[in-house]
CSV table of C-alpha atoms in Angstrom, one decimal:
chain,number,residue,atom,x,y,z
A,1236,MET,CA,18.2,-28.7,5.7
A,1237,SER,CA,15.2,-26.8,7.2
A,1238,THR,CA,15.3,-23.0,7.0
A,1239,LEU,CA,13.8,-22.6,10.5
A,1240,ARG,CA,15.2,-20.1,12.5
A,1241,LYS,CA,14.6,-18.4,15.9
A,1242,ILE,CA,12.4,-15.3,15.6
A,1243,PRO,CA,12.7,-12.7,18.3
A,1244,PRO,CA,9.9,-12.6,21.0
A,1245,GLY,CA,6.9,-10.4,20.0
A,1246,VAL,CA,7.6,-10.6,16.2
A,1247,GLY,CA,4.8,-13.4,15.7
A,1248,PRO,CA,1.7,-14.1,17.4
A,1249,LYS,CA,1.3,-15.5,20.8
A,1250,TYR,CA,-1.2,-18.3,19.7
A,1251,PRO,CA,-1.2,-20.8,16.8
A,1252,GLN,CA,-3.3,-19.8,14.1
A,1253,VAL,CA,-6.0,-21.2,12.0
A,1254,VAL,CA,-6.4,-19.5,8.6
A,1255,ALA,CA,-9.4,-19.7,6.4
A,1256,LEU,CA,-8.1,-18.3,3.0
A,1257,VAL,CA,-11.4,-17.7,1.2
A,1258,GLY,CA,-10.6,-17.2,-2.6
A,1259,ALA,CA,-7.5,-19.3,-2.1
A,1260,THR,CA,-7.3,-20.4,-5.7
A,1261,GLY,CA,-7.6,-16.8,-7.0
A,1262,ASP,CA,-4.8,-14.8,-8.4
A,1263,LEU,CA,-3.9,-13.1,-5.2
A,1264,GLY,CA,-3.9,-16.3,-3.3
A,1265,ARG,CA,-1.6,-17.6,-5.8
A,1266,ARG,CA,0.8,-14.9,-6.4
A,1267,LYS,CA,1.0,-13.4,-2.8
A,1268,LEU,CA,-1.0,-15.2,0.0
A,1269,LEU,CA,0.1,-18.9,-0.5
A,1270,PRO,CA,3.9,-18.0,-0.9
A,1271,GLY,CA,3.8,-15.6,1.8
A,1272,LEU,CA,2.0,-17.9,4.3
A,1273,PHE,CA,4.5,-20.6,3.4
A,1274,HIS,CA,7.4,-18.2,4.3
A,1275,LEU,CA,5.8,-17.0,7.6
A,1276,ALA,CA,5.3,-20.8,8.6
A,1277,SER,CA,8.5,-22.4,7.6
A,1278,ALA,CA,10.6,-19.2,8.9
A,1279,GLY,CA,9.3,-19.7,12.3
A,1280,PHE,CA,7.2,-16.5,12.5
A,1281,ILE,CA,3.9,-18.4,13.7
A,1282,PRO,CA,4.1,-20.7,16.5
A,1283,GLY,CA,1.7,-23.2,14.7
A,1284,CYS,CA,-0.6,-22.9,11.9
A,1285,ARG,CA,-3.3,-24.8,9.7
A,1286,ILE,CA,-4.5,-23.2,6.5
A,1287,ILE,CA,-8.0,-24.1,5.0
A,1288,GLY,CA,-8.4,-23.0,1.4
A,1289,VAL,CA,-11.9,-22.0,0.3
A,1290,SER,CA,-13.0,-21.3,-2.9
A,1291,LEU,CA,-15.7,-22.1,-5.7
A,1292,ASP,CA,-13.4,-24.5,-7.3
A,1293,ASP,CA,-14.2,-28.3,-6.8
A,1294,LEU,CA,-10.9,-29.4,-5.3
A,1295,ASP,CA,-9.9,-32.2,-2.8
A,1296,VAL,CA,-7.1,-31.6,-0.3
A,1297,ASP,CA,-4.5,-33.2,-2.6
A,1298,GLY,CA,-5.6,-31.0,-5.5
A,1299,PHE,CA,-5.0,-27.9,-3.2
A,1300,ARG,CA,-1.7,-29.0,-2.1
A,1301,THR,CA,-0.6,-29.4,-5.7
A,1302,PHE,CA,-2.1,-26.0,-6.6
A,1303,ALA,CA,-0.3,-24.6,-3.6
A,1304,ARG,CA,3.0,-25.9,-4.6
A,1305,ALA,CA,2.6,-24.8,-8.1
A,1306,ALA,CA,2.0,-21.2,-6.7
A,1307,ILE,CA,4.9,-21.4,-4.4
A,1308,ASP,CA,7.2,-22.6,-7.1
A,1309,GLU,CA,6.3,-19.9,-9.4
A,1310,PHE,CA,6.0,-16.9,-7.2
A,1311,SER,CA,8.1,-17.2,-4.1
A,1312,THR,CA,11.1,-15.0,-4.2
A,1313,ARG,CA,13.1,-17.2,-1.9
A,1314,LYS,CA,14.6,-20.7,-2.2
A,1315,ILE,CA,12.4,-23.6,-1.3
A,1316,ASP,CA,13.4,-26.2,1.2
A,1317,GLU,CA,11.9,-29.6,0.6
A,1318,ASP,CA,11.6,-30.5,4.3
A,1319,ASP,CA,9.9,-27.1,4.9
A,1320,TRP,CA,7.6,-27.8,2.0
A,1321,ARG,CA,6.6,-31.3,3.3
A,1322,ALA,CA,5.8,-29.7,6.8
A,1323,PHE,CA,3.7,-27.0,5.1
A,1324,ALA,CA,1.6,-29.2,2.9
A,1325,GLU,CA,0.6,-31.2,6.0
A,1326,THR,CA,-0.9,-28.0,7.4
A,1327,LEU,CA,-3.1,-27.5,4.3
A,1328,ASP,CA,-6.8,-28.4,4.1
A,1329,TYR,CA,-9.6,-27.5,1.6
A,1330,VAL,CA,-13.6,-26.9,1.7
A,1331,PRO,CA,-15.3,-25.9,-1.4
A,1332,LEU,CA,-17.8,-23.1,-0.9
A,1333,ALA,CA,-20.6,-25.5,-1.7
A,1334,ALA,CA,-20.1,-27.3,1.7
A,1335,GLY,CA,-21.6,-24.2,3.3
A,1336,ALA,CA,-21.2,-23.1,6.8
A,1337,ALA,CA,-21.3,-26.6,8.3
A,1338,GLY,CA,-18.5,-27.9,6.1
A,1339,LEU,CA,-16.2,-24.7,7.0
A,1340,ARG,CA,-16.9,-24.9,10.7
A,1341,ALA,CA,-16.0,-28.8,10.7
A,1342,ALA,CA,-12.7,-28.0,8.9
A,1343,VAL,CA,-11.8,-25.2,11.4
A,1344,GLU,CA,-12.7,-27.4,14.2
A,1345,ASN,CA,-10.8,-30.3,12.9
A,1346,ALA,CA,-7.7,-27.8,12.5
A,1347,GLU,CA,-8.1,-26.5,16.0
A,1348,THR,CA,-8.0,-30.1,17.3
A,1349,LEU,CA,-5.0,-31.0,15.2
A,1350,LEU,CA,-3.2,-27.7,16.7
A,1351,GLY,CA,-4.0,-28.7,20.3
A,1352,GLY,CA,-4.3,-26.1,23.0
A,1353,GLU,CA,-5.6,-22.4,22.6
A,1354,SER,CA,-5.4,-20.8,19.1
A,1355,ARG,CA,-6.9,-18.1,17.2
A,1356,ARG,CA,-8.5,-17.7,13.7
A,1357,LEU,CA,-7.9,-15.5,10.9
A,1358,HIS,CA,-10.2,-15.3,8.0
A,1359,TYR,CA,-8.7,-13.8,4.8
A,1360,LEU,CA,-11.4,-12.4,2.3
A,1361,SER,CA,-9.5,-12.6,-1.2
A,1362,VAL,CA,-12.8,-12.0,-2.9
A,1363,PRO,CA,-14.4,-9.4,-5.1
A,1364,PRO,CA,-16.1,-6.7,-3.2
A,1365,SER,CA,-19.5,-8.1,-4.3
A,1366,ALA,CA,-18.9,-11.3,-2.5
A,1367,ALA,CA,-17.4,-10.0,0.6
A,1368,LEU,CA,-20.6,-9.7,2.6
A,1369,SER,CA,-22.0,-12.9,1.8
A,1370,VAL,CA,-18.7,-14.6,3.0
A,1371,VAL,CA,-19.0,-12.5,6.2
A,1372,ARG,CA,-22.5,-13.7,6.7
A,1373,LEU,CA,-21.3,-17.3,6.1
A,1374,LEU,CA,-18.7,-17.0,8.9
A,1375,GLY,CA,-21.4,-15.7,11.1
A,1376,GLU,CA,-23.6,-18.6,10.3
A,1377,ALA,CA,-20.7,-21.1,10.8
A,1378,GLY,CA,-20.1,-19.7,14.2
A,1379,LEU,CA,-16.4,-18.8,13.3
A,1380,VAL,CA,-16.6,-15.1,14.8
A,1381,GLU,CA,-15.1,-15.8,18.5
A,1382,ARG,CA,-11.5,-15.7,18.9
A,1383,SER,CA,-11.1,-14.6,15.2
A,1384,ARG,CA,-9.8,-11.7,13.1
A,1385,ILE,CA,-11.0,-11.0,9.3
A,1386,ILE,CA,-8.8,-9.2,6.7
A,1387,MET,CA,-10.9,-7.3,4.2
A,1388,GLU,CA,-9.6,-6.5,0.7
A,1389,LYS,CA,-10.1,-3.1,-1.0
A,1390,PRO,CA,-12.2,-1.4,-2.3
A,1391,PHE,CA,-14.0,-0.5,1.1
A,1392,GLY,CA,-17.0,0.8,-0.7
A,1393,THR,CA,-17.2,3.1,-3.8
A,1394,ASP,CA,-18.7,6.1,-2.1
A,1395,LEU,CA,-19.4,7.6,1.3
A,1396,ALA,CA,-23.0,5.8,1.2
A,1397,SER,CA,-21.8,2.4,0.3
A,1398,ALA,CA,-18.9,2.6,2.7
A,1399,VAL,CA,-21.2,3.5,5.5
A,1400,THR,CA,-23.6,0.4,4.5
A,1401,LEU,CA,-20.6,-1.8,4.2
A,1402,ASN,CA,-19.2,-0.9,7.6
A,1403,GLY,CA,-22.6,-1.1,9.2
A,1404,LYS,CA,-23.2,-4.7,7.8
A,1405,LEU,CA,-19.7,-5.8,9.0
A,1406,HIS,CA,-20.3,-4.6,12.2
A,1407,GLU,CA,-23.5,-6.5,12.5
A,1408,VAL,CA,-21.0,-9.8,12.7
A,1409,PHE,CA,-17.5,-8.6,13.7
A,1410,SER,CA,-16.5,-5.8,16.0
A,1411,GLU,CA,-14.4,-3.1,14.6
A,1412,ASP,CA,-11.2,-4.4,16.6
A,1413,GLN,CA,-11.5,-7.6,14.6
A,1414,ILE,CA,-11.6,-6.1,11.1
A,1415,PHE,CA,-8.3,-5.4,9.2
A,1416,ARG,CA,-8.8,-3.5,6.0
A,1417,ILE,CA,-5.6,-4.4,4.1
A,1418,ASP,CA,-3.5,-1.8,2.2
A,1419,HIS,CA,-0.5,-3.5,0.8
A,1420,PHE,CA,1.3,-0.1,0.2
A,1421,LEU,CA,1.5,0.3,4.1
A,1422,GLY,CA,3.0,-3.1,4.5
A,1423,LYS,CA,6.1,-2.3,2.5
A,1424,GLU,CA,9.3,-1.5,4.5
A,1425,PRO,CA,10.1,1.8,3.1
A,1426,ALA,CA,6.5,3.0,4.0
A,1427,GLN,CA,7.2,2.1,7.8
A,1428,ASN,CA,10.5,3.6,7.3
A,1429,ILE,CA,8.9,7.1,7.1
A,1430,LEU,CA,7.8,6.7,10.8
A,1431,ALA,CA,11.4,5.8,11.9
A,1432,PHE,CA,12.9,8.6,9.8
A,1433,ARG,CA,10.7,11.3,11.1
A,1434,PHE,CA,10.4,10.4,14.7
A,1435,ALA,CA,13.7,8.7,15.4
A,1436,ASN,CA,15.9,11.5,14.1
A,1437,GLY,CA,16.3,14.9,15.6
A,1438,LEU,CA,17.4,16.4,12.3
A,1439,PHE,CA,14.3,16.1,10.1
A,1440,GLU,CA,11.2,16.4,12.3
A,1441,PRO,CA,11.9,20.1,13.3
A,1442,ILE,CA,11.8,20.8,9.7
A,1443,TRP,CA,8.6,18.6,8.8
A,1444,ASN,CA,6.3,21.4,8.4
A,1445,ARG,CA,4.9,24.3,6.2
A,1446,ASN,CA,7.9,26.6,7.1
A,1447,PHE,CA,10.3,24.5,5.4
A,1448,ILE,CA,8.4,22.2,3.0
A,1449,ASP,CA,7.3,23.8,-0.3
A,1450,HIS,CA,5.2,20.9,-1.8
A,1451,VAL,CA,5.0,17.0,-1.6
A,1452,GLN,CA,4.6,14.7,-4.4
A,1453,ILE,CA,3.5,11.1,-4.1
A,1454,ASP,CA,3.7,9.4,-7.5
A,1455,VAL,CA,2.5,5.9,-8.5
A,1456,PRO,CA,2.7,5.4,-12.2
A,1457,GLU,CA,2.5,1.7,-13.4
A,1458,LYS,CA,3.4,0.2,-16.6
A,1459,LEU,CA,0.9,-2.6,-16.3
A,1460,GLY,CA,-2.5,-2.4,-18.1
A,1461,LEU,CA,-5.8,-4.0,-16.8
A,1462,ASP,CA,-4.4,-7.5,-16.5
A,1463,ASN,CA,-7.7,-9.1,-17.1
A,1464,ARG,CA,-9.6,-6.9,-14.4
A,1465,ALA,CA,-11.7,-4.9,-16.8
A,1466,ALA,CA,-15.1,-5.7,-15.1
A,1467,PHE,CA,-13.6,-4.4,-11.8
A,1468,TYR,CA,-11.9,-1.5,-13.2
A,1469,GLU,CA,-15.0,-0.3,-15.2
A,1470,GLN,CA,-16.8,0.0,-11.8
A,1471,THR,CA,-13.8,1.8,-10.0
A,1472,GLY,CA,-11.2,3.5,-12.0
A,1473,ALA,CA,-8.0,4.9,-10.9
A,1474,PHE,CA,-9.3,7.2,-8.3
A,1475,ARG,CA,-11.2,4.7,-6.3
A,1476,ASP,CA,-8.6,1.9,-7.0
A,1477,MET,CA,-5.5,3.7,-6.0
A,1478,VAL,CA,-6.1,7.1,-4.4
A,1479,VAL,CA,-8.4,6.6,-1.7
A,1480,THR,CA,-7.1,3.2,-0.7
A,1481,HIS,CA,-3.4,3.7,-1.2
A,1482,LEU,CA,-2.2,7.2,-2.0
A,1483,PHE,CA,-4.2,8.8,0.9
A,1484,GLN,CA,-2.9,6.3,3.1
A,1485,ILE,CA,0.6,7.4,2.4
A,1486,VAL,CA,-0.4,11.2,2.9
A,1487,ALA,CA,-1.4,10.2,6.4
A,1488,PHE,CA,1.8,8.7,7.2
A,1489,MET,CA,3.8,11.8,5.6
A,1490,ALA,CA,1.5,14.4,7.4
A,1491,MET,CA,0.6,12.8,10.8
A,1492,GLU,CA,1.5,14.4,14.1
A,1493,PRO,CA,4.0,12.5,16.4
A,1494,PRO,CA,1.8,9.7,18.2
A,1495,THR,CA,2.0,9.4,21.8
A,1496,SER,CA,3.6,6.0,21.4
A,1497,LEU,CA,4.1,3.6,18.4
A,1498,GLU,CA,1.1,1.6,19.3
A,1499,PRO,CA,-1.7,0.8,17.1
A,1500,GLY,CA,-4.3,3.0,18.7
A,1501,PRO,CA,-2.3,6.2,19.0
A,1502,ILE,CA,-0.9,5.9,15.3
A,1503,SER,CA,-4.4,5.2,14.0
A,1504,GLU,CA,-5.6,8.3,15.7
A,1505,GLU,CA,-3.0,10.6,14.3
A,1506,LYS,CA,-3.8,9.2,10.8
A,1507,ASN,CA,-7.5,9.9,11.4
A,1508,LYS,CA,-6.8,13.5,12.3
A,1509,VAL,CA,-5.0,14.1,9.2
A,1510,PHE,CA,-8.2,12.7,7.4
A,1511,ARG,CA,-10.3,15.0,9.3
A,1512,CYS,CA,-8.0,18.0,8.2
A,1513,MET,CA,-8.2,17.1,4.5
A,1514,MET,CA,-9.9,19.6,2.4
A,1515,PRO,CA,-12.8,18.4,0.0
A,1516,ILE,CA,-11.1,17.5,-3.3
A,1517,ASP,CA,-11.8,20.2,-5.8
A,1518,PRO,CA,-12.6,18.9,-9.4
A,1519,LYS,CA,-10.9,21.9,-10.8
A,1520,GLU,CA,-7.7,20.8,-9.3
A,1521,VAL,CA,-8.0,17.1,-10.9
A,1522,VAL,CA,-6.7,15.6,-14.1
A,1523,ARG,CA,-8.4,12.6,-15.3
A,1524,GLY,CA,-7.1,10.5,-18.3
A,1525,GLN,CA,-7.6,7.4,-20.1
A,1526,TYR,CA,-5.0,5.6,-22.1
A,1527,SER,CA,-5.8,5.4,-25.9
A,1528,GLY,CA,-7.1,2.1,-26.8
A,1529,TYR,CA,-8.6,1.5,-23.3
A,1530,ARG,CA,-12.2,1.2,-24.7
A,1531,ALA,CA,-11.0,-1.4,-27.2
A,1532,GLU,CA,-10.0,-3.7,-24.3
A,1533,HIS,CA,-12.2,-6.8,-23.8
A,1534,GLY,CA,-14.9,-6.1,-21.2
A,1535,VAL,CA,-14.7,-2.2,-21.5
A,1536,ASP,CA,-17.7,0.0,-22.7
A,1537,ARG,CA,-17.0,1.4,-25.9
A,1538,GLU,CA,-18.0,4.8,-24.6
A,1539,SER,CA,-16.4,4.3,-21.2
A,1540,ASP,CA,-15.3,7.5,-19.4
A,1541,THR,CA,-13.6,5.4,-16.6
A,1542,GLU,CA,-10.3,7.1,-15.8
A,1543,THR,CA,-7.1,5.0,-16.0
A,1544,PHE,CA,-5.0,7.8,-14.8
A,1545,VAL,CA,-5.7,10.5,-12.2
A,1546,ALA,CA,-3.5,13.3,-10.9
A,1547,LEU,CA,-4.9,15.8,-8.2
A,1548,LYS,CA,-4.0,18.4,-5.6
A,1549,CYS,CA,-4.7,17.7,-1.9
A,1550,MET,CA,-4.7,20.1,1.0
A,1551,ILE,CA,-4.6,19.6,4.7
A,1552,ASP,CA,-5.9,22.3,6.7
A,1553,ASN,CA,-4.1,22.3,9.8
A,1554,TRP,CA,-1.4,24.1,11.7
A,1555,ARG,CA,1.5,22.1,10.3
A,1556,TRP,CA,0.4,21.8,6.6
A,1557,ALA,CA,-1.7,24.8,5.7
A,1558,GLY,CA,-0.7,26.0,2.2
A,1559,VAL,CA,1.5,23.1,1.5
A,1560,PRO,CA,0.0,21.2,-1.6
A,1561,PHE,CA,0.2,17.4,-1.7
A,1562,PHE,CA,0.3,16.4,-5.4
A,1563,LEU,CA,-0.8,12.8,-6.2
A,1564,ARG,CA,-0.5,10.9,-9.4
A,1565,THR,CA,-1.2,7.3,-10.5
A,1566,GLY,CA,-2.4,5.5,-13.7
A,1567,LYS,CA,-2.2,2.6,-16.1
A,1568,ARG,CA,0.2,2.1,-19.1
A,1569,LEU,CA,2.6,4.7,-18.2
A,1570,ALA,CA,6.3,5.1,-19.0
A,1571,GLU,CA,7.8,3.5,-15.8
A,1572,GLY,CA,6.5,1.7,-12.8
A,1573,GLN,CA,7.6,3.5,-9.7
A,1574,ARG,CA,6.7,4.4,-6.2
A,1575,ILE,CA,8.0,7.6,-5.2
A,1576,ILE,CA,7.3,10.3,-2.4
A,1577,SER,CA,9.2,13.3,-2.9
A,1578,ILE,CA,9.4,16.2,-0.5
A,1579,ALA,CA,10.5,19.6,-2.0
A,1580,PHE,CA,12.2,22.0,0.6
A,1581,ARG,CA,11.8,25.7,0.4
A,1582,GLU,CA,14.5,27.7,-1.3
A,1583,PRO,CA,16.5,30.2,0.8
A,1584,PRO,CA,14.7,33.5,1.0
A,1585,LYS,CA,17.9,35.3,-0.4
A,1586,SER,CA,20.7,34.2,-2.4
A,1587,MET,CA,23.9,36.0,-2.2
A,1588,PHE,CA,25.5,33.7,-5.0
A,1589,PRO,CA,26.5,35.6,-8.4
A,1590,VAL,CA,24.5,35.2,-11.3
A,1591,GLY,CA,25.3,32.1,-13.4
A,1592,SER,CA,26.5,30.0,-10.1
A,1593,GLY,CA,23.9,27.6,-10.7
A,1594,VAL,CA,21.9,28.1,-7.6
A,1595,GLY,CA,18.2,27.3,-8.4
A,1596,ALA,CA,18.9,26.0,-11.9
A,1597,GLU,CA,18.0,22.5,-11.0
A,1598,GLY,CA,15.0,23.1,-8.6
A,1599,PRO,CA,14.8,23.0,-4.9
A,1600,ASP,CA,16.4,20.6,-2.6
A,1601,HIS,CA,14.4,17.2,-2.4
A,1602,LEU,CA,14.1,14.3,0.0
A,1603,THR,CA,13.0,11.3,-1.9
A,1604,PHE,CA,11.6,7.8,-0.8
A,1605,ASP,CA,11.3,4.9,-3.1
A,1606,LEU,CA,8.6,2.8,-1.8
A,1607,ALA,CA,10.0,-0.4,-3.6
A,1608,ASP,CA,10.3,-3.4,-1.3
A,1609,ALA,CA,14.0,-2.7,-0.8
A,1610,SER,CA,14.2,0.8,0.6
A,1611,LYS,CA,16.1,3.6,-1.1
A,1612,MET,CA,16.2,7.3,-0.1
A,1613,SER,CA,18.0,10.3,-1.4
A,1614,LEU,CA,18.5,13.8,-0.2
A,1615,SER,CA,19.7,16.2,-3.0
A,1616,PHE,CA,21.3,19.6,-2.2
A,1617,TYR,CA,23.3,22.2,-3.9
A,1618,GLY,CA,27.3,22.0,-3.4
A,1619,LYS,CA,30.4,23.7,-4.9
A,1620,ARG,CA,31.8,22.3,-8.0
A,1621,PRO,CA,35.7,21.8,-7.6
A,1622,GLY,CA,37.7,24.5,-9.3
A,1623,PRO,CA,38.0,28.4,-9.2
A,1624,GLY,CA,35.2,30.6,-8.8
A,1625,MET,CA,31.6,29.8,-7.2
A,1626,ARG,CA,29.8,27.4,-9.4
A,1627,LEU,CA,27.2,25.0,-7.8
A,1628,GLU,CA,25.6,22.0,-8.8
A,1629,LYS,CA,23.1,19.3,-7.6
A,1630,LEU,CA,24.7,16.5,-5.3
A,1631,SER,CA,22.8,13.9,-3.4
A,1632,LEU,CA,23.3,11.5,-0.4
A,1633,GLN,CA,21.8,8.1,-1.2
A,1634,PHE,CA,20.8,5.0,0.9
A,1635,ALA,CA,19.8,1.7,-0.4
A,1636,MET,CA,18.9,-1.3,1.7
A,1637,HIS,CA,20.9,-3.4,-0.3
A,1638,GLU,CA,24.0,-1.7,0.9
A,1639,THR,CA,23.2,-3.0,4.5
A,1640,GLY,CA,23.4,-6.7,3.8
A,1641,LEU,CA,19.9,-7.0,5.5
A,1642,VAL,CA,17.7,-7.0,2.4
A,1643,GLY,CA,17.1,-10.8,2.8
A,1644,ASP,CA,15.4,-9.9,6.1
A,1645,VAL,CA,12.7,-7.7,4.5
A,1646,LEU,CA,9.3,-9.2,4.7
A,1647,GLU,CA,7.1,-8.6,1.7
A,1648,ALA,CA,4.1,-6.4,2.2
A,1649,TYR,CA,1.4,-9.1,2.6
A,1650,GLU,CA,3.6,-11.2,4.8
A,1651,ARG,CA,3.9,-8.4,7.2
A,1652,LEU,CA,0.3,-7.4,7.2
A,1653,ILE,CA,-0.8,-11.0,7.6
A,1654,LEU,CA,1.5,-11.1,10.5
A,1655,ASP,CA,0.2,-8.0,12.0
A,1656,ALA,CA,-3.2,-9.0,11.7
A,1657,MET,CA,-2.5,-12.2,13.6
A,1658,ARG,CA,-1.0,-10.2,16.3
A,1659,GLY,CA,-4.0,-7.8,16.5
A,1660,ASP,CA,-2.0,-4.7,15.5
A,1661,HIS,CA,-3.9,-2.2,13.5
A,1662,THR,CA,-1.1,0.2,12.9
A,1663,LEU,CA,-0.8,-0.4,9.2
A,1664,PHE,CA,-4.6,-0.8,8.5
A,1665,THR,CA,-7.5,1.5,7.8
A,1666,THR,CA,-10.4,2.3,10.3
A,1667,ALA,CA,-13.9,2.6,9.6
A,1668,GLU,CA,-13.7,6.3,10.5
A,1669,GLY,CA,-10.9,6.8,8.4
A,1670,ILE,CA,-12.3,5.2,5.2
A,1671,GLU,CA,-15.6,7.1,5.6
A,1672,ARG,CA,-13.8,10.4,6.1
A,1673,LEU,CA,-11.8,9.8,2.8
A,1674,TRP,CA,-15.0,9.1,0.8
A,1675,GLU,CA,-16.7,12.2,2.5
A,1676,VAL,CA,-13.8,14.7,1.2
A,1677,SER,CA,-13.8,12.7,-2.3
A,1678,ARG,CA,-17.6,13.6,-2.7
A,1679,PRO,CA,-17.2,16.7,-4.8
A,1680,LEU,CA,-15.0,14.8,-7.3
A,1681,LEU,CA,-17.2,11.8,-7.6
A,1682,GLU,CA,-20.3,14.1,-8.0
A,1683,ALA,CA,-18.7,16.2,-10.8
A,1684,PRO,CA,-15.7,14.6,-12.2
A,1685,PRO,CA,-13.9,16.6,-14.9
A,1686,PRO,CA,-14.0,14.8,-18.3
A,1687,VAL,CA,-11.3,12.2,-19.1
A,1688,ARG,CA,-8.4,13.2,-21.5
A,1689,LEU,CA,-6.7,10.8,-23.7
A,1690,TYR,CA,-2.9,10.2,-23.3
A,1691,PRO,CA,-0.7,7.8,-25.2
A,1692,PRO,CA,0.3,4.4,-23.7
A,1693,GLU,CA,3.9,4.6,-22.3
A,1694,SER,CA,3.8,8.4,-21.6
A,1695,TRP,CA,3.3,10.3,-18.2
A,1696,GLY,CA,-0.2,11.0,-18.7
A,1697,PRO,CA,-2.3,13.8,-20.1
A,1698,LYS,CA,-0.4,17.2,-21.0
A,1699,SER,CA,-2.6,19.2,-18.4
A,1700,ILE,CA,-1.0,17.6,-15.5
A,1701,HIS,CA,1.9,20.3,-15.9
A,1702,GLN,CA,-0.7,23.0,-15.5
A,1703,LEU,CA,-2.0,21.2,-12.3
A,1704,VAL,CA,1.4,21.3,-10.6
A,1705,ALA,CA,2.7,24.6,-11.9
A,1706,PRO,CA,5.0,26.5,-11.1
A,1707,HIS,CA,6.6,23.4,-9.8
A,1708,ALA,CA,7.3,20.4,-12.0
A,1709,TRP,CA,6.9,16.5,-11.6
A,1710,ARG,CA,9.8,14.7,-10.2
A,1711,LEU,CA,9.1,11.9,-12.4
A,1712,PRO,CA,10.8,11.2,-14.7
A,1713,PHE,CA,14.1,11.6,-12.7
A,1714,GLU,CA,16.7,13.7,-14.3
A,1715,ARG,CA,19.3,11.6,-12.7
A,1716,ALA,CA,18.8,7.9,-12.0
A,1717,TRP,CA,19.4,6.2,-8.7
A,1718,ARG,CA,22.8,5.1,-8.2
A,1719,ALA,CA,23.5,1.5,-8.8
A,1720,PRO,CA,23.8,-0.5,-5.6
A,1721,ASN,CA,27.3,-1.3,-4.2
A,1722,PRO,CA,28.0,-4.8,-5.4
A,1723,GLU,CA,30.1,-5.6,-2.1
A,1724,GLY,CA,27.1,-4.6,0.0
A,1725,ALA,CA,24.3,-6.4,-2.2
């Protein structure tokens, strides 16, 4: 029985879509893009769809369909209905890059004929940064710019000069409103929930400022190592790979002013205002690290000073956030894999509680967001311990998406972002202005990076991170684990 269901109006694109998936047989295509497109099509999010795989591999259509089925079998998080698969397989086509512009154009025109009526084109460039512009030129030569949108993978340059050059060459072929620079962090349900949490609740927005918030931490440690990406990583490092393209985007969602509406234009403008107010990154307030054994990895320079870890302090010089530090940390081969935003509230200016009551002993109150696919939030506070006397301890209110029974409705990050690009919604994507400003504030660090410090794998990074965050403390590792989800609500 098919899993097709009725999707609410406005959720999906208005027109059928022809998707040119360039780099279709790569790791991202296999793990995320093909399973994601299968779900979007079979669940009814797209009114009609034809998918053209494009890559260097010499495959025919049947070979690509076999590849796609293996990818969906291995990486789809949902049960596969055979009727859905057969319908999806019929939408697949394949063109090797060797066929050139003429071959790609013929495949797209054939797909549009099969769809019938008016349709739109989506070009997804799942290719290395060095190949992106050649694919853009290919699309231009093929005459596939009209009625199209293009999704670009990070990194968007490696410094200000390269970002300006990249954007300039992109704009020679595609207009800015056609370009979607993807950041899968912002596609996650919890990241978008930040907007709902802040702007739909009268309880929190009035205290979302320097008068009540002491500092903010955005912590994205990874247990994984290079995962066969040594050549890419040697050219980028943790700062370029994660901070500019991911963590700074989360900072913008956390720090932005209320937009005039929840439309892409106003939200993008408020994010860009945050980037304009960012202070240049001071190299003295940055810790760069490299895990022991990195230089022995295949493809890594034996004298490499590429950082596999970075922690830094970021300041936003505006009325709302002046004086509030944002501490960011990410790295490879760390003790845990987490995606945490933690907001520390200011402590009361005076305590009337007796010495030994426990007030302040466990740090300030925190609001914590877990950016895993299934949202979790926690608000910690001091409360009285039952019994005689005034003894206080830390308590918490916690929410998990598993408790609502709606976790099955969560779209994976790439699914949401592909759908948004099809709809022309730029809310969760980065603009040319925004990315160029982020490289501008990064210039002092890129020009004079501090030396890398070694750290043991499965640790939390170099010891100097504690000096960076002092007199505060890093929230990870947590002293108290998240409560297990309620089995009845799971």
